[in-house]
Each structure stands twice: as C-alpha cells, then as structure tokens.
Short mmCIF file of C-alpha atoms and ligand atoms in Angstrom, two decimals:
data_model
loop_
_atom_site.label_atom_id
_atom_site.label_comp_id
_atom_site.label_asym_id
_atom_site.label_seq_id
_atom_site.Cartn_x
_atom_site.Cartn_y
_atom_site.Cartn_z
CA ILE A 56 29.67 51.22 -16.76
CA SER A 57 30.64 47.83 -18.03
CA GLY A 58 30.51 46.53 -14.46
CA ALA A 59 26.86 47.64 -14.16
CA VAL A 60 25.96 45.92 -17.43
CA VAL A 61 27.41 42.70 -16.18
CA VAL A 62 25.39 42.99 -13.00
CA LEU A 63 22.17 43.65 -14.97
CA ILE A 64 22.78 40.77 -17.30
CA GLY A 65 23.64 38.66 -14.35
CA GLY A 66 20.41 39.75 -12.64
CA ALA A 67 18.30 38.94 -15.69
CA ALA A 68 19.95 35.58 -16.05
CA TYR A 69 19.30 34.90 -12.41
CA LEU A 70 15.62 35.86 -12.72
CA SER A 71 14.99 33.62 -15.68
CA PHE A 72 16.88 30.80 -14.00
CA GLY A 73 14.66 31.35 -10.97
CA ARG A 74 11.52 30.97 -13.06
CA ASN A 75 12.73 27.80 -14.76
CA GLN A 76 13.66 26.38 -11.46
CA GLN A 77 10.14 26.99 -10.19
CA ASN A 78 8.82 24.89 -13.08
CA SER A 79 11.19 22.06 -12.44
CA ASP A 80 10.30 22.25 -8.74
CA LYS A 81 6.83 20.99 -9.64
CA THR A 82 8.17 17.47 -9.52
CA VAL A 83 6.85 15.17 -6.83
CA THR A 84 8.62 11.92 -6.02
CA ILE A 85 6.29 9.21 -4.77
CA GLY A 86 7.35 5.90 -3.24
CA ILE A 87 5.35 2.86 -4.38
CA MET A 88 5.88 -0.91 -4.32
CA SER A 89 7.62 -2.39 -7.33
CA GLY A 90 6.48 -5.04 -9.72
CA SER A 91 2.74 -4.53 -10.12
CA LYS A 92 1.66 -3.98 -13.72
CA GLN A 93 -1.74 -2.91 -12.50
CA ASP A 94 -0.30 -0.23 -10.21
CA ASP A 95 1.98 0.95 -13.00
CA ALA A 96 -1.09 1.47 -15.20
CA ILE A 97 -2.87 3.38 -12.43
CA TRP A 98 0.11 5.68 -11.88
CA LYS A 99 0.40 6.26 -15.61
CA THR A 100 -3.16 7.62 -15.58
CA VAL A 101 -2.49 9.72 -12.46
CA SER A 102 0.76 11.09 -13.88
CA LYS A 103 -1.00 12.16 -17.06
CA THR A 104 -3.69 14.04 -15.11
CA ALA A 105 -1.05 15.59 -12.85
CA LYS A 106 0.92 16.84 -15.85
CA ASP A 107 -2.03 17.99 -17.98
CA LYS A 108 -4.13 19.59 -15.25
CA TYR A 109 -1.61 20.73 -12.65
CA GLY A 110 1.72 20.91 -14.50
CA ILE A 111 3.18 18.43 -12.01
CA THR A 112 5.72 15.81 -13.00
CA ILE A 113 5.32 12.67 -10.94
CA LYS A 114 8.44 10.59 -10.41
CA LEU A 115 7.95 7.12 -8.99
CA LYS A 116 10.48 5.48 -6.74
CA GLU A 117 9.91 1.76 -6.33
CA PHE A 118 10.53 -0.23 -3.18
CA SER A 119 10.52 -3.97 -2.68
CA ASP A 120 9.41 -4.32 0.92
CA TYR A 121 7.02 -2.58 3.25
CA SER A 122 9.70 -1.49 5.72
CA GLN A 123 11.29 0.94 3.26
CA PRO A 124 8.89 3.65 1.99
CA ASN A 125 8.01 5.26 5.34
CA LYS A 126 11.66 5.47 6.27
CA ALA A 127 12.46 7.05 2.89
CA LEU A 128 9.65 9.56 3.45
CA ALA A 129 10.76 10.44 6.97
CA ASP A 130 14.34 10.83 5.71
CA GLY A 131 13.19 13.17 2.92
CA ASP A 132 14.34 10.86 0.10
CA ILE A 133 10.82 10.95 -1.35
CA ASP A 134 8.01 13.54 -1.06
CA LEU A 135 5.04 11.20 -0.64
CA ASN A 136 4.37 7.50 -0.58
CA ALA A 137 1.41 5.41 -1.68
CA PHE A 138 1.69 1.79 -0.60
CA GLN A 139 0.06 1.33 2.81
CA HIS A 140 -3.28 1.34 4.61
CA TYR A 141 -4.25 3.39 7.69
CA ALA A 142 -3.54 0.55 10.11
CA PHE A 143 -0.01 0.01 8.79
CA LEU A 144 0.72 3.75 9.02
CA ASP A 145 -0.56 3.90 12.60
CA ALA A 146 1.58 0.95 13.61
CA THR A 147 4.67 2.44 11.90
CA ASN A 148 4.22 5.86 13.49
CA LYS A 149 4.09 4.15 16.87
CA SER A 150 7.02 1.79 16.39
CA SER A 151 9.32 4.13 14.43
CA LYS A 152 8.26 7.41 16.05
CA THR A 153 7.59 8.89 12.61
CA ASN A 154 5.16 11.73 12.00
CA ILE A 155 3.50 10.65 8.79
CA VAL A 156 -0.14 11.37 7.92
CA ALA A 157 -2.65 10.32 5.29
CA ILE A 158 -3.53 13.07 2.81
CA GLY A 159 -5.81 11.10 0.49
CA ASP A 160 -7.52 7.71 0.10
CA THR A 161 -6.68 5.48 -2.86
CA VAL A 162 -7.81 1.85 -3.08
CA ILE A 163 -8.93 -0.99 -0.88
CA SER A 164 -7.16 -4.27 -1.48
CA PRO A 165 -8.72 -7.21 0.37
CA ILE A 166 -6.09 -9.62 1.65
CA ARG A 167 -6.44 -13.24 0.44
CA LEU A 168 -5.69 -16.78 1.58
CA TYR A 169 -4.04 -18.98 -1.06
CA SER A 170 -3.06 -22.63 -1.14
CA SER A 171 -1.27 -24.64 -3.74
CA LYS A 172 -2.64 -27.85 -2.17
CA TYR A 173 -6.30 -27.16 -1.54
CA GLN A 174 -9.26 -25.55 -3.29
CA LYS A 175 -11.36 -25.07 -0.18
CA VAL A 176 -10.71 -23.82 3.33
CA ASN A 177 -12.21 -26.95 4.90
CA GLN A 178 -9.55 -29.13 3.24
CA PHE A 179 -6.75 -27.98 5.56
CA LYS A 180 -5.46 -30.95 7.57
CA THR A 181 -4.39 -31.31 11.17
CA GLY A 182 -0.96 -29.81 11.74
CA ASP A 183 -0.81 -27.85 8.44
CA THR A 184 1.21 -24.63 8.41
CA ILE A 185 -0.14 -21.31 7.11
CA ALA A 186 2.09 -18.26 6.56
CA VAL A 187 0.94 -14.77 7.58
CA PRO A 188 2.68 -11.38 7.21
CA ASN A 189 4.66 -10.49 10.34
CA ASP A 190 4.12 -6.72 10.59
CA PRO A 191 1.63 -6.02 13.40
CA SER A 192 -1.26 -4.65 11.32
CA ASN A 193 -1.16 -7.21 8.50
CA GLU A 194 -0.55 -10.08 10.92
CA SER A 195 -3.63 -9.14 12.94
CA ARG A 196 -5.61 -8.67 9.75
CA SER A 197 -4.56 -12.14 8.55
CA LEU A 198 -5.48 -13.80 11.82
CA TYR A 199 -8.94 -12.26 11.56
CA VAL A 200 -9.12 -13.63 8.02
CA LEU A 201 -8.33 -17.13 9.34
CA LYS A 202 -10.94 -16.61 12.04
CA ASN A 203 -13.57 -15.48 9.53
CA ALA A 204 -12.68 -18.46 7.36
CA GLY A 205 -13.61 -20.65 10.32
CA LEU A 206 -10.09 -22.00 10.90
CA ILE A 207 -9.23 -20.50 14.29
CA GLY A 208 -10.82 -18.65 17.18
CA LEU A 209 -9.44 -15.33 18.46
CA LYS A 210 -9.77 -13.53 21.75
CA SER A 211 -12.32 -10.81 21.04
CA GLY A 212 -11.81 -7.10 21.50
CA LYS A 213 -8.13 -7.01 20.57
CA ALA A 214 -7.28 -4.19 18.18
CA LEU A 215 -4.11 -5.90 16.97
CA ALA A 216 -4.25 -9.65 17.42
CA THR A 217 -1.14 -11.82 17.57
CA VAL A 218 -0.75 -15.60 17.51
CA LYS A 219 -0.93 -15.46 21.32
CA ASP A 220 -4.58 -14.44 21.00
CA ILE A 221 -5.62 -17.65 19.24
CA THR A 222 -8.20 -19.28 21.49
CA ASP A 223 -9.35 -22.27 19.37
CA ASN A 224 -7.34 -24.15 16.84
CA PRO A 225 -9.24 -27.35 16.08
CA LYS A 226 -6.86 -28.35 13.26
CA GLN A 227 -3.79 -27.44 15.31
CA LEU A 228 -2.67 -25.23 12.46
CA LYS A 229 0.80 -23.77 12.78
CA ILE A 230 1.07 -20.11 11.96
CA LYS A 231 4.34 -19.02 10.40
CA GLU A 232 5.07 -15.30 10.61
CA LEU A 233 7.03 -14.07 7.59
CA SER A 234 7.84 -10.69 6.08
CA ALA A 235 4.82 -9.74 3.91
CA ASP A 236 6.90 -10.00 0.75
CA GLN A 237 7.78 -13.63 1.57
CA THR A 238 4.39 -15.21 2.34
CA ALA A 239 3.52 -15.90 -1.32
CA ARG A 240 6.93 -17.45 -1.90
CA SER A 241 6.36 -19.91 0.95
CA LEU A 242 3.39 -21.51 -0.83
CA SER A 243 5.48 -24.23 -2.40
CA ASP A 244 6.50 -25.47 1.07
CA LEU A 245 3.46 -24.69 3.20
CA ALA A 246 -0.22 -25.59 3.08
CA GLY A 247 -1.38 -22.00 2.79
CA ALA A 248 -0.41 -18.33 2.94
CA VAL A 249 -2.21 -15.05 3.52
CA VAL A 250 -0.89 -12.64 0.90
CA ASN A 251 -1.32 -8.88 0.47
CA GLY A 252 -2.51 -7.74 -2.96
CA THR A 253 0.82 -6.11 -3.77
CA TYR A 254 2.77 -9.32 -3.43
CA ALA A 255 0.22 -11.72 -4.90
CA ASP A 256 0.72 -10.01 -8.21
CA THR A 257 4.53 -9.86 -7.94
CA ALA A 258 4.67 -13.56 -7.04
CA GLY A 259 2.56 -14.48 -10.05
CA LEU A 260 -0.48 -15.63 -8.06
CA ASP A 261 -3.85 -15.33 -9.72
CA TYR A 262 -6.24 -13.44 -7.42
CA HIS A 263 -9.05 -15.66 -8.59
CA ASP A 264 -7.28 -18.73 -7.18
CA ALA A 265 -7.58 -17.40 -3.62
CA ILE A 266 -9.48 -19.83 -1.41
CA TYR A 267 -10.70 -17.10 0.93
CA VAL A 268 -11.10 -13.35 0.39
CA GLU A 269 -11.29 -10.87 3.27
CA PRO A 270 -14.86 -9.55 3.43
CA LEU A 271 -15.52 -5.81 3.09
CA ASN A 272 -17.55 -4.42 5.97
CA ARG A 273 -17.65 -1.53 8.41
CA ASP A 274 -14.29 -2.56 9.88
CA SER A 275 -12.61 -2.17 6.51
CA LYS A 276 -11.81 1.55 6.74
CA GLN A 277 -8.49 0.74 8.43
CA TRP A 278 -7.46 -1.23 5.33
CA VAL A 279 -8.05 1.66 2.93
CA ASN A 280 -4.78 2.51 1.19
CA ILE A 281 -3.56 6.09 1.29
CA ILE A 282 -1.24 8.71 -0.11
CA ALA A 283 0.92 9.75 2.85
CA ALA A 284 3.09 12.78 3.60
CA ASN A 285 5.26 14.01 6.42
CA LYS A 286 2.95 15.88 8.79
CA LYS A 287 4.75 19.20 8.22
CA ASP A 288 3.85 18.96 4.49
CA LYS A 289 0.25 17.88 4.79
CA ASP A 290 -1.27 21.18 3.62
CA LYS A 291 1.15 21.81 0.76
CA GLN A 292 -0.87 22.71 -2.32
CA LEU A 293 1.50 20.75 -4.54
CA TYR A 294 0.75 17.53 -2.65
CA GLN A 295 -2.97 18.28 -2.38
CA ASP A 296 -2.94 18.59 -6.17
CA VAL A 297 -1.35 15.14 -6.46
CA VAL A 298 -4.25 13.77 -4.41
CA LYS A 299 -6.70 15.57 -6.70
CA ALA A 300 -4.90 14.15 -9.72
CA TYR A 301 -5.25 10.67 -8.21
CA GLN A 302 -8.89 10.94 -7.22
CA THR A 303 -10.47 11.27 -10.67
CA ASP A 304 -12.93 9.31 -12.76
CA ALA A 305 -10.10 8.51 -15.16
CA THR A 306 -8.22 6.78 -12.31
CA LYS A 307 -11.39 4.91 -11.29
CA LYS A 308 -11.73 3.70 -14.84
CA THR A 309 -8.14 2.45 -14.95
CA ILE A 310 -8.49 0.71 -11.56
CA LYS A 311 -11.63 -1.02 -12.78
CA SER A 312 -10.10 -2.11 -16.05
CA VAL A 313 -6.80 -3.42 -14.64
CA TYR A 314 -8.01 -4.88 -11.35
CA LYS A 315 -11.51 -5.99 -12.41
CA GLY A 316 -12.86 -5.76 -8.88
CA VAL A 317 -9.83 -7.29 -7.14
CA GLU A 318 -8.89 -3.85 -5.75
CA LEU A 319 -11.48 -1.10 -5.56
CA PRO A 320 -11.38 2.71 -5.61
CA ALA A 321 -11.88 3.87 -2.02
CA TRP A 322 -12.38 7.64 -2.20
N1 LIG B 200 -1.70 -2.58 -0.48
C1 LIG B 200 -1.48 -3.34 0.71
C2 LIG B 200 -2.79 -3.86 1.23
O1 LIG B 200 -3.76 -3.16 1.23
C3 LIG B 200 -0.83 -2.49 1.75
C4 LIG B 200 -0.42 -3.21 2.97
S1 LIG B 200 0.23 -2.17 4.24
C5 LIG B 200 1.81 -1.82 3.74
O2 LIG B 200 -2.85 -4.99 1.64
#
C-alpha cells in the first residue's frame, strides 16, 4: 500500500511540475544588437505587451556584430533574432547555407553618410577615402547611396553591387570596405563613412549630422528589418505571438518617441 501512495504522490508532483514547466516554457530568447538605447526602449514596450497579453517572457541576448545572430539562431542558442533586413538575410542564407525566414516586419532604418570633415556631399576632395560596410547587402546598399549622392556611377542592373561595378569616379574616391561595426569608428581617420543605424547610435554619432540620408522609395522593401526564425519554427504560435506583441500601436508610439523619424515602423 505504501508503495502505491508514493507512486500517486510522485505522479501528482510530476503533473504539477509539468504544468509549471509549461509556464516557464513561454520564454522566448531573441537576439538583438547591443548598445542602442532606442532599441532597448522599443523592446521594453514589446516585452510588456508580450507578458501582459500573451504571458510570454522575452529574454534578449545582445550581440556586437552582424555575423553573430544568424549563427546563434541556426545553432539553436536563441529562438528568434531581430537585427537584420531582408537583403542581409537573403545574403546570409546563401553564403552560410542557413534556413532562416522572416516572420514579421519591424522598422526601416535608412543608412546614412557621415563625415567629420565636411557638411556637404560636394565638399569631398579628390582622392578622399570613404568607408562602407563590407557584407554584400550593406556594401551594395552603401554604393547605391554614394551613387544617389552624386559621388560615383554604378553599372546598372546589378542586384548586389561591389566596388568593381563603379563606372564613374570623378573625385577618384577610395572606397574602404570595413566590417559594419567599424565604419563609424573610422571617421576620425577617413573623409567619410556610410554607417548603419545600429552602429551610428553605438558610436555616438548624431543622426542629424549625416550629410546624406538614403531615400525611401519602392526599392526600400529589401531594407525593411525583420523578426527572423529558423524555417522549421516559422508557424509556431509562440513566435507568431511575439510578432503580434511587436506589431502594436504601443510599439509604434515608442519608435516615434525614441527615434523621432530616424527609424520608422514598417509593418
Ligand atoms: N538595422 C540595420 C539596418 O537596417 C540592419 C542591417 S543588416 C544586419 O541598416
């Protein structure tokens, strides 16, 4: 008899443990870039909605460079990430043979050209050097920015342009390809740098000091930032709920108040 009691108690204990565990399973770990006060404020709003409306605890894992969060996602160290645009994801899936997909749109963050020497694009001098990010999507994007700013010409019709596609370069500008997290830091040595939103903030640049801002137009969809998941998880309700918790009016309000138009809601 006493053996049976032990089993029953054991069973009950197991059941209640099982239920608790289900609650604590509603934790989602999301990889983001570190060091942006604005992004921290946005995720604070999203985390509150996730907790209040969906009972989900969001844990943030911060990364310092763009090469890390997709690898962490593919390796299962995090559940989702939110740091990249469609074009970066495409390029990563191709080069790293990962199977990562977008499950929700977040913000659009125009890339900007900064200079600590000049206030206007036409002040660049012959032989000046400008830094651009070296990952294929952001490098191409930056070259198009230099083209739109009137500094270089590019071979048309290339999806991903490289420095080899520069056709005109009247000021003989030198383009220095650096890891995206380093372009802002090169500004003290170089005439200019194209800097992603993430790193402008971390490097202490003021967005309003940019001398050229990437225009928003019908080509901009590829630069929309996303929440991404491993393909096998894309329909998981838990992750869909994180997207719903992100895409709210409360989040829009926070984005507007912290970014003041520098980054825009894109859903
Ligand atoms: N938030 C960055 C941008 O839109 C993402 C770059 S891709 C890793 O410029």
